[in-house]
Each structure stands twice: as structure tokens, then as C-alpha cells.
Amino acid sequence: MQTASSKHELRSQLAEHRGKRIVFVPTMGALHEGHASLMRQARALAGAEGIVVASIFLNPVQFDNAGDLATYPQTPEADLAVCRCCGVDFVFMPTPDTMYCADRSMVLEENCLSNVLCGARRPGHFAGVCLVVSKLFNIVQPTDAVFGKKDYQQLAILRRMVRDLDIPVTIHGAEIVREADGLALSSRNVRLTPEHRAAAPAIHRSLLAARVQYEQGTPAAEVCRHVIDTLFRIPGVRVDYVELVDAETLHELQQPSRPALLAVAAYFGEVRLIDNVELPALS
Ligand code: PAF
């Protein structure tokens, strides 16, 4: 496995591999089993002939909250060990100065899918994600990229970005990886207090219960209400949103005959957790 900290270094490392399948996994580090599963999926897609590139870059431009950026865990040595174990060939680890010019003035805004769910509550977040991912795509020039479905809205927006900008990358969505008790893996989980860590699997349990209710015909508003009530009862928890939306448009579900998404964001103390379940189209 080779590492690079400058764009130039990475480009020259990749030069001899152009023409092969290049599968890319962008990350912000603090890697856990969820990232490892993205990397293993990338390795399988690349096969023996192709190559896997990962990036580790804590992108300041996508943080709408300075405290969240300052407390975001950074574990570069352990991250490299995860990449190595998962068969990554190249790791790009730039600094903010190498990624962004001080007087950068381009913005890249998606104006439909970003207006709801997390995007409605985190101004500028998805513009920051689109900016960094488009830059990383330009630097790495992958044929494929893998993103997790935990950040379902991010995945939908990045699919829209490559479609609307004709970026020749195939985007793959990977299933959410969970702890044995159902908590979705997240780099933020390490910041939970022991009490909140013990309570956090209630998110997934309530989503699963909601899916059953939805499949039995319970109206969307009532399904969401049950999830809100469950989370509301946990001390120190503040629900940011619980929404049942069209899985493709991310806007209000017009008809139950379309696939849907039930998405949650909740603060456990200072830590904002997100999770979701996909809901089947009902006949
Ligand atoms: O999902 C993430 O970790 C980040 O949003 C990403 C895609 C690496 C962009 O910084």
C-alpha cells in the first residue's frame, strides 16, 4: 500500500494504472468497521486487475458546526492499518492547505435533494460535501466510488451530482453496518456517554418497529410519531427530525406505491446521530 499527501504525488502514483478499474472510497478518517466494509466492497469490485484508492481527509468545508469539527476523532495510524487490512492499494491523505486555495471561490450547490432532512438543518453541509467529492473525483479519476447508505441523503446527492455534471463515475451504495445491538456504526459513537451509548440502539429498534407498522398500513405521520415518542422518552435526547419520504426524491411521499425512506436524526447529548431504514413500495 502506498500513501500520498499531495495531489501531484497521488497523480504520479496512479499514472501507470490509468485504463484499469479504479474504485475509490472517500472518508474523513476515524475509520471503523463501516468504512472497512466499504473498502472490502471496493476491493471486490476492483478484482485482482483493478485498484482501490481511499482518501482520508477531514473536510473543514462541510462542517456547519465548529465544535463538531474540533471534536471529530482523528486516528491516522489506526486508519492506515484498516486500509491495509482491507486491501486498499493507495491512500490519499492531503492537508486542508493542499486541498483548498486560501482564496477559493467556487461553490457547488445541489438545490433539490439538499433542501430537506439533514440539508435543511445543516446549511452548507452538502455543498461542502459536493465540493470536496468533486475535487477528489478530479484528482483520483476513479471509474467507481463506494458510499454508505447510513448517509442516505449524501449518497442520493452525489448520485445527482455525477448525473447532472456528467462525471464518469459509477456510484455504489453500501448497506449500513451495525453493532450487535443495532446501533449504526459512526465515527461519532465514541463521543457518546456510557448512558447514551446504552440508550442509542433505541433508534434502530424504533425504526424496525416503524417499518412493520408502515407495512401494515399505518399512516406515515403516525409511524413517525411513534419513533419520536420512543426517542423523546430517553433522558438527554433531542430529536432533530423523523421523516418518512420518497426514497428517490427525498421529498414528501406522494403515493405508498413508491419506495420510501424513514430517516432519523437525534442529539444524544452533544452527539448528533443519524440512521434510516428503507421501506418497500406498498401495493
Ligand atoms: O461521508 C463522509 O465521510 C464524507 O462526507 C465524505 C464523503 C468523505 C466527504 O468528505
mmCIF file of C-alpha atoms in Angstrom, residues 9-274:
data_model
loop_
_atom_site.group_PDB
_atom_site.id
_atom_site.type_symbol
_atom_site.label_atom_id
_atom_site.label_comp_id
_atom_site.label_asym_id
_atom_site.label_seq_id
_atom_site.Cartn_x
_atom_site.Cartn_y
_atom_site.Cartn_z
ATOM 1 C CA GLU A 9 2.255 12.607 -5.737
ATOM 2 C CA LEU A 10 -1.043 10.709 -5.982
ATOM 3 C CA ARG A 11 -1.432 11.503 -9.685
ATOM 4 C CA SER A 12 2.030 10.171 -10.462
ATOM 5 C CA GLN A 13 1.395 7.020 -8.387
ATOM 6 C CA LEU A 14 -1.827 6.398 -10.310
ATOM 7 C CA ALA A 15 -0.431 7.246 -13.758
ATOM 8 C CA GLU A 16 0.556 3.681 -14.616
ATOM 9 C CA HIS A 17 -2.884 2.376 -13.572
ATOM 10 C CA ARG A 18 -4.988 4.519 -15.901
ATOM 11 C CA GLY A 19 -7.240 2.351 -18.040
ATOM 12 C CA LYS A 20 -7.821 -0.102 -15.177
ATOM 13 C CA ARG A 21 -10.899 -0.164 -12.973
ATOM 14 C CA ILE A 22 -10.140 2.296 -10.152
ATOM 15 C CA VAL A 23 -12.518 2.014 -7.200
ATOM 16 C CA PHE A 24 -12.463 4.912 -4.770
ATOM 17 C CA VAL A 25 -13.594 5.149 -1.121
ATOM 18 C CA PRO A 26 -13.527 8.731 0.201
ATOM 19 C CA THR A 27 -13.505 9.012 4.022
ATOM 20 C CA MET A 28 -12.864 11.548 6.745
ATOM 21 C CA GLY A 29 -10.823 9.064 8.792
ATOM 22 C CA ALA A 30 -11.610 7.699 12.280
ATOM 23 C CA LEU A 31 -12.226 4.504 10.358
ATOM 24 C CA HIS A 32 -14.444 1.798 11.795
ATOM 25 C CA GLU A 33 -15.977 -1.442 10.584
ATOM 26 C CA GLY A 34 -18.461 0.527 8.437
ATOM 27 C CA HIS A 35 -15.596 2.040 6.437
ATOM 28 C CA ALA A 36 -13.858 -1.341 6.349
ATOM 29 C CA SER A 37 -16.939 -2.823 4.711
ATOM 30 C CA LEU A 38 -16.895 -0.038 2.054
ATOM 31 C CA MET A 39 -13.245 -0.826 1.375
ATOM 32 C CA ARG A 40 -13.869 -4.577 1.145
ATOM 33 C CA GLN A 41 -16.735 -3.880 -1.270
ATOM 34 C CA ALA A 42 -14.364 -1.668 -3.295
ATOM 35 C CA ARG A 43 -11.755 -4.448 -3.308
ATOM 36 C CA ALA A 44 -14.328 -6.940 -4.588
ATOM 37 C CA LEU A 45 -15.457 -4.513 -7.319
ATOM 38 C CA ALA A 46 -11.871 -3.815 -8.390
ATOM 39 C CA GLY A 47 -10.947 -7.506 -8.511
ATOM 40 C CA ALA A 48 -7.375 -8.640 -8.963
ATOM 41 C CA GLU A 49 -6.825 -6.454 -12.031
ATOM 42 C CA GLY A 50 -8.212 -3.187 -10.689
ATOM 43 C CA ILE A 51 -7.014 -0.933 -7.882
ATOM 44 C CA VAL A 52 -8.582 0.514 -4.751
ATOM 45 C CA VAL A 53 -7.908 4.098 -3.664
ATOM 46 C CA ALA A 54 -9.068 5.523 -0.320
ATOM 47 C CA SER A 55 -8.837 9.103 0.870
ATOM 48 C CA ILE A 56 -8.622 10.285 4.463
ATOM 49 C CA PHE A 57 -9.432 13.970 4.678
ATOM 50 C CA LEU A 58 -11.335 15.747 7.433
ATOM 51 C CA ASN A 59 -13.036 18.215 5.147
ATOM 52 C CA PRO A 60 -13.466 21.520 7.049
ATOM 53 C CA VAL A 61 -15.757 22.928 4.346
ATOM 54 C CA GLN A 62 -18.609 20.522 5.123
ATOM 55 C CA PHE A 63 -18.823 21.282 8.865
ATOM 56 C CA ASP A 64 -21.579 23.709 9.755
ATOM 57 C CA ASN A 65 -20.617 23.475 13.430
ATOM 58 C CA ALA A 66 -17.077 24.416 14.526
ATOM 59 C CA GLY A 67 -17.397 22.334 17.711
ATOM 60 C CA ASP A 68 -18.196 19.213 15.699
ATOM 61 C CA LEU A 69 -15.089 19.753 13.538
ATOM 62 C CA ALA A 70 -12.867 20.411 16.573
ATOM 63 C CA THR A 71 -14.001 17.242 18.363
ATOM 64 C CA TYR A 72 -14.094 14.965 15.301
ATOM 65 C CA PRO A 73 -11.829 11.997 16.165
ATOM 66 C CA GLN A 74 -8.562 11.711 14.218
ATOM 67 C CA THR A 75 -6.701 8.378 14.266
ATOM 68 C CA PRO A 76 -4.349 8.352 11.236
ATOM 69 C CA GLU A 77 -2.141 5.405 12.271
ATOM 70 C CA ALA A 78 -5.091 3.129 13.031
ATOM 71 C CA ASP A 79 -6.783 4.328 9.810
ATOM 72 C CA LEU A 80 -3.819 3.231 7.711
ATOM 73 C CA ALA A 81 -3.900 -0.194 9.384
ATOM 74 C CA VAL A 82 -7.612 -0.536 8.458
ATOM 75 C CA CYS A 83 -6.869 0.418 4.827
ATOM 76 C CA ARG A 84 -4.029 -2.090 4.685
ATOM 77 C CA CYS A 85 -6.191 -4.895 6.124
ATOM 78 C CA CYS A 86 -8.961 -4.218 3.602
ATOM 79 C CA GLY A 87 -6.736 -4.449 0.532
ATOM 80 C CA VAL A 88 -6.520 -0.732 -0.303
ATOM 81 C CA ASP A 89 -3.691 -0.023 -2.765
ATOM 82 C CA PHE A 90 -3.337 3.777 -2.439
ATOM 83 C CA VAL A 91 -4.278 6.169 0.370
ATOM 84 C CA PHE A 92 -4.544 9.897 -0.284
ATOM 85 C CA MET A 93 -4.115 11.947 2.918
ATOM 86 C CA PRO A 94 -3.975 15.630 1.967
ATOM 87 C CA THR A 95 -3.922 18.579 4.374
ATOM 88 C CA PRO A 96 -6.578 21.329 4.089
ATOM 89 C CA ASP A 97 -3.934 23.631 2.548
ATOM 90 C CA THR A 98 -3.187 21.156 -0.231
ATOM 91 C CA MET A 99 -6.876 20.666 -0.955
ATOM 92 C CA TYR A 100 -8.044 24.288 -0.853
ATOM 93 C CA CYS A 101 -6.514 27.540 -2.059
ATOM 94 C CA ALA A 102 -6.912 30.290 0.534
ATOM 95 C CA ASP A 103 -8.917 32.392 -1.938
ATOM 96 C CA ARG A 104 -11.049 29.600 -3.363
ATOM 97 C CA SER A 105 -14.305 30.986 -4.688
ATOM 98 C CA MET A 106 -16.168 28.104 -6.327
ATOM 99 C CA VAL A 107 -19.331 26.745 -4.772
ATOM 100 C CA LEU A 108 -21.138 23.618 -5.860
ATOM 101 C CA GLU A 109 -24.686 23.593 -4.688
ATOM 102 C CA GLU A 110 -27.352 20.971 -5.237
ATOM 103 C CA ASN A 111 -30.727 22.623 -4.985
ATOM 104 C CA CYS A 112 -33.412 19.996 -4.554
ATOM 105 C CA LEU A 113 -32.383 16.905 -2.593
ATOM 106 C CA SER A 114 -30.320 19.104 -0.254
ATOM 107 C CA ASN A 115 -33.296 21.163 0.902
ATOM 108 C CA VAL A 116 -34.741 18.505 3.196
ATOM 109 C CA LEU A 117 -33.693 16.206 6.081
ATOM 110 C CA CYS A 118 -30.085 16.932 7.187
ATOM 111 C CA GLY A 119 -29.591 19.509 4.440
ATOM 112 C CA ALA A 120 -32.401 21.673 5.809
ATOM 113 C CA ARG A 121 -30.775 21.666 9.258
ATOM 114 C CA ARG A 122 -27.099 21.889 8.308
ATOM 115 C CA PRO A 123 -26.715 24.882 5.970
ATOM 116 C CA GLY A 124 -23.802 24.480 3.576
ATOM 117 C CA HIS A 125 -23.073 20.903 4.607
ATOM 118 C CA PHE A 126 -23.922 19.200 1.326
ATOM 119 C CA ALA A 127 -22.363 21.983 -0.739
ATOM 120 C CA GLY A 128 -19.145 21.236 1.185
ATOM 121 C CA VAL A 129 -19.531 17.503 0.544
ATOM 122 C CA CYS A 130 -20.159 18.055 -3.190
ATOM 123 C CA LEU A 131 -17.180 20.390 -3.451
ATOM 124 C CA VAL A 132 -14.720 18.009 -1.822
ATOM 125 C CA VAL A 133 -16.030 14.884 -3.545
ATOM 126 C CA SER A 134 -15.944 16.547 -6.974
ATOM 127 C CA LYS A 135 -12.356 17.674 -6.296
ATOM 128 C CA LEU A 136 -11.399 14.183 -5.120
ATOM 129 C CA PHE A 137 -13.028 12.685 -8.234
ATOM 130 C CA ASN A 138 -10.958 15.067 -10.391
ATOM 131 C CA ILE A 139 -7.756 14.148 -8.580
ATOM 132 C CA VAL A 140 -8.291 10.366 -8.391
ATOM 133 C CA GLN A 141 -10.338 9.967 -11.612
ATOM 134 C CA PRO A 142 -11.927 6.740 -10.409
ATOM 135 C CA THR A 143 -14.207 4.558 -12.510
ATOM 136 C CA ASP A 144 -16.305 3.705 -9.423
ATOM 137 C CA ALA A 145 -16.862 5.055 -5.919
ATOM 138 C CA VAL A 146 -18.474 3.474 -2.861
ATOM 139 C CA PHE A 147 -20.532 5.369 -0.244
ATOM 140 C CA GLY A 148 -22.516 4.074 2.730
ATOM 141 C CA LYS A 149 -26.297 4.139 2.937
ATOM 142 C CA LYS A 150 -26.190 5.466 6.504
ATOM 143 C CA ASP A 151 -25.620 8.841 4.874
ATOM 144 C CA TYR A 152 -28.510 8.118 2.528
ATOM 145 C CA GLN A 153 -29.072 11.750 1.614
ATOM 146 C CA GLN A 154 -25.372 12.218 0.827
ATOM 147 C CA LEU A 155 -25.475 9.160 -1.431
ATOM 148 C CA ALA A 156 -28.564 10.494 -3.265
ATOM 149 C CA ILE A 157 -26.990 13.938 -3.724
ATOM 150 C CA LEU A 158 -23.710 12.513 -5.014
ATOM 151 C CA ARG A 159 -25.603 10.321 -7.498
ATOM 152 C CA ARG A 160 -27.384 13.500 -8.646
ATOM 153 C CA MET A 161 -24.054 15.352 -8.859
ATOM 154 C CA VAL A 162 -22.412 12.806 -11.159
ATOM 155 C CA ARG A 163 -25.582 12.600 -13.258
ATOM 156 C CA ASP A 164 -26.044 16.352 -13.645
ATOM 157 C CA LEU A 165 -22.349 17.147 -14.150
ATOM 158 C CA ASP A 166 -21.630 14.130 -16.395
ATOM 159 C CA ILE A 167 -18.861 12.907 -14.120
ATOM 160 C CA PRO A 168 -17.919 9.467 -15.467
ATOM 161 C CA VAL A 169 -18.007 7.599 -12.132
ATOM 162 C CA THR A 170 -20.371 4.800 -11.160
ATOM 163 C CA ILE A 171 -21.618 5.299 -7.610
ATOM 164 C CA HIS A 172 -22.276 2.228 -5.437
ATOM 165 C CA GLY A 173 -24.320 2.325 -2.220
ATOM 166 C CA ALA A 174 -23.257 0.000 0.613
ATOM 167 C CA GLU A 175 -25.546 -1.346 3.338
ATOM 168 C CA ILE A 176 -25.405 0.139 6.841
ATOM 169 C CA VAL A 177 -23.107 -1.746 9.231
ATOM 170 C CA ARG A 178 -24.408 -2.036 12.801
ATOM 171 C CA GLU A 179 -23.153 -3.022 16.232
ATOM 172 C CA ALA A 180 -24.636 -6.274 17.577
ATOM 173 C CA ASP A 181 -27.261 -4.197 19.439
ATOM 174 C CA GLY A 182 -28.330 -2.390 16.231
ATOM 175 C CA LEU A 183 -26.571 0.964 16.640
ATOM 176 C CA ALA A 184 -25.362 2.125 13.209
ATOM 177 C CA LEU A 185 -21.571 2.465 13.183
ATOM 178 C CA SER A 186 -20.403 6.078 13.177
ATOM 179 C CA SER A 187 -17.158 7.848 13.975
ATOM 180 C CA ARG A 188 -19.206 9.941 16.413
ATOM 181 C CA ASN A 189 -20.265 6.935 18.555
ATOM 182 C CA VAL A 190 -17.032 7.128 20.587
ATOM 183 C CA ARG A 191 -18.172 10.536 21.887
ATOM 184 C CA LEU A 192 -21.377 9.135 23.445
ATOM 185 C CA THR A 193 -21.556 8.963 27.246
ATOM 186 C CA PRO A 194 -21.978 5.385 28.567
ATOM 187 C CA GLU A 195 -25.658 6.155 29.302
ATOM 188 C CA HIS A 196 -26.287 7.460 25.809
ATOM 189 C CA ARG A 197 -24.356 4.601 24.234
ATOM 190 C CA ALA A 198 -26.592 2.172 26.123
ATOM 191 C CA ALA A 199 -29.733 4.033 25.009
ATOM 192 C CA ALA A 200 -28.766 4.687 21.366
ATOM 193 C CA PRO A 201 -29.852 1.282 19.934
ATOM 194 C CA ALA A 202 -33.412 2.523 20.555
ATOM 195 C CA ILE A 203 -33.070 4.412 17.273
ATOM 196 C CA HIS A 204 -32.764 1.257 15.212
ATOM 197 C CA ARG A 205 -35.327 -0.651 17.292
ATOM 198 C CA SER A 206 -37.882 2.107 16.777
ATOM 199 C CA LEU A 207 -37.142 2.222 13.027
ATOM 200 C CA LEU A 208 -37.690 -1.532 12.736
ATOM 201 C CA ALA A 209 -40.972 -1.294 14.664
ATOM 202 C CA ALA A 210 -41.980 1.606 12.413
ATOM 203 C CA ARG A 211 -41.269 -0.424 9.293
ATOM 204 C CA VAL A 212 -43.650 -3.158 10.497
ATOM 205 C CA GLN A 213 -46.352 -0.562 11.245
ATOM 206 C CA TYR A 214 -45.861 1.022 7.821
ATOM 207 C CA GLU A 215 -46.126 -2.330 6.065
ATOM 208 C CA GLN A 216 -49.373 -2.949 7.977
ATOM 209 C CA GLY A 217 -50.838 0.276 6.608
ATOM 210 C CA THR A 218 -50.265 2.746 9.477
ATOM 211 C CA PRO A 219 -50.277 6.307 8.049
ATOM 212 C CA ALA A 220 -46.840 7.936 7.632
ATOM 213 C CA ALA A 221 -47.467 10.683 10.215
ATOM 214 C CA GLU A 222 -48.421 8.127 12.861
ATOM 215 C CA VAL A 223 -45.383 5.960 12.056
ATOM 216 C CA CYS A 224 -43.120 8.995 12.584
ATOM 217 C CA ARG A 225 -44.958 9.947 15.777
ATOM 218 C CA HIS A 226 -44.193 6.516 17.328
ATOM 219 C CA VAL A 227 -40.466 6.942 16.625
ATOM 220 C CA ILE A 228 -40.468 10.485 18.038
ATOM 221 C CA ASP A 229 -42.311 9.330 21.186
ATOM 222 C CA THR A 230 -39.824 6.491 21.753
ATOM 223 C CA LEU A 231 -36.786 8.763 21.435
ATOM 224 C CA PHE A 232 -38.422 11.589 23.408
ATOM 225 C CA ARG A 233 -38.628 9.319 26.474
ATOM 226 C CA ILE A 234 -34.816 8.911 26.634
ATOM 227 C CA PRO A 235 -33.230 11.435 29.050
ATOM 228 C CA GLY A 236 -30.893 13.906 27.335
ATOM 229 C CA VAL A 237 -32.138 13.104 23.817
ATOM 230 C CA ARG A 238 -33.397 15.790 21.453
ATOM 231 C CA VAL A 239 -34.998 14.679 18.215
ATOM 232 C CA ASP A 240 -33.834 16.745 15.239
ATOM 233 C CA TYR A 241 -36.192 15.106 12.754
ATOM 234 C CA VAL A 242 -38.054 11.914 11.986
ATOM 235 C CA GLU A 243 -39.345 11.912 8.410
ATOM 236 C CA LEU A 244 -40.843 9.410 6.055
ATOM 237 C CA VAL A 245 -40.019 10.491 2.498
ATOM 238 C CA ASP A 246 -39.887 9.241 -1.083
ATOM 239 C CA ALA A 247 -36.654 7.217 -1.328
ATOM 240 C CA GLU A 248 -35.730 8.824 -4.646
ATOM 241 C CA THR A 249 -36.831 12.455 -4.393
ATOM 242 C CA LEU A 250 -36.355 12.650 -0.583
ATOM 243 C CA HIS A 251 -39.411 14.905 -0.578
ATOM 244 C CA GLU A 252 -42.875 14.095 0.700
ATOM 245 C CA LEU A 253 -44.073 10.636 -0.269
ATOM 246 C CA GLN A 254 -46.881 11.179 -2.769
ATOM 247 C CA GLN A 255 -48.039 7.577 -3.015
ATOM 248 C CA PRO A 256 -47.244 4.478 -0.928
ATOM 249 C CA SER A 257 -46.680 2.579 -4.194
ATOM 250 C CA ARG A 258 -43.223 4.182 -4.314
ATOM 251 C CA PRO A 259 -40.172 3.022 -2.295
ATOM 252 C CA ALA A 260 -39.816 5.165 0.817
ATOM 253 C CA LEU A 261 -37.222 6.065 3.417
ATOM 254 C CA LEU A 262 -37.731 6.609 7.121
ATOM 255 C CA ALA A 263 -34.872 8.808 8.332
ATOM 256 C CA VAL A 264 -33.960 9.989 11.825
ATOM 257 C CA ALA A 265 -31.518 12.498 13.292
ATOM 258 C CA ALA A 266 -31.318 12.910 17.054
ATOM 259 C CA TYR A 267 -28.920 14.523 19.500
ATOM 260 C CA PHE A 268 -27.779 12.225 22.290
ATOM 261 C CA GLY A 269 -26.352 14.966 24.488
ATOM 262 C CA GLU A 270 -23.988 16.846 22.161
ATOM 263 C CA VAL A 271 -23.657 13.991 19.681
ATOM 264 C CA ARG A 272 -25.855 14.018 16.598
ATOM 265 C CA LEU A 273 -26.690 10.521 15.367
ATOM 266 C CA ILE A 274 -28.454 9.656 12.113
#
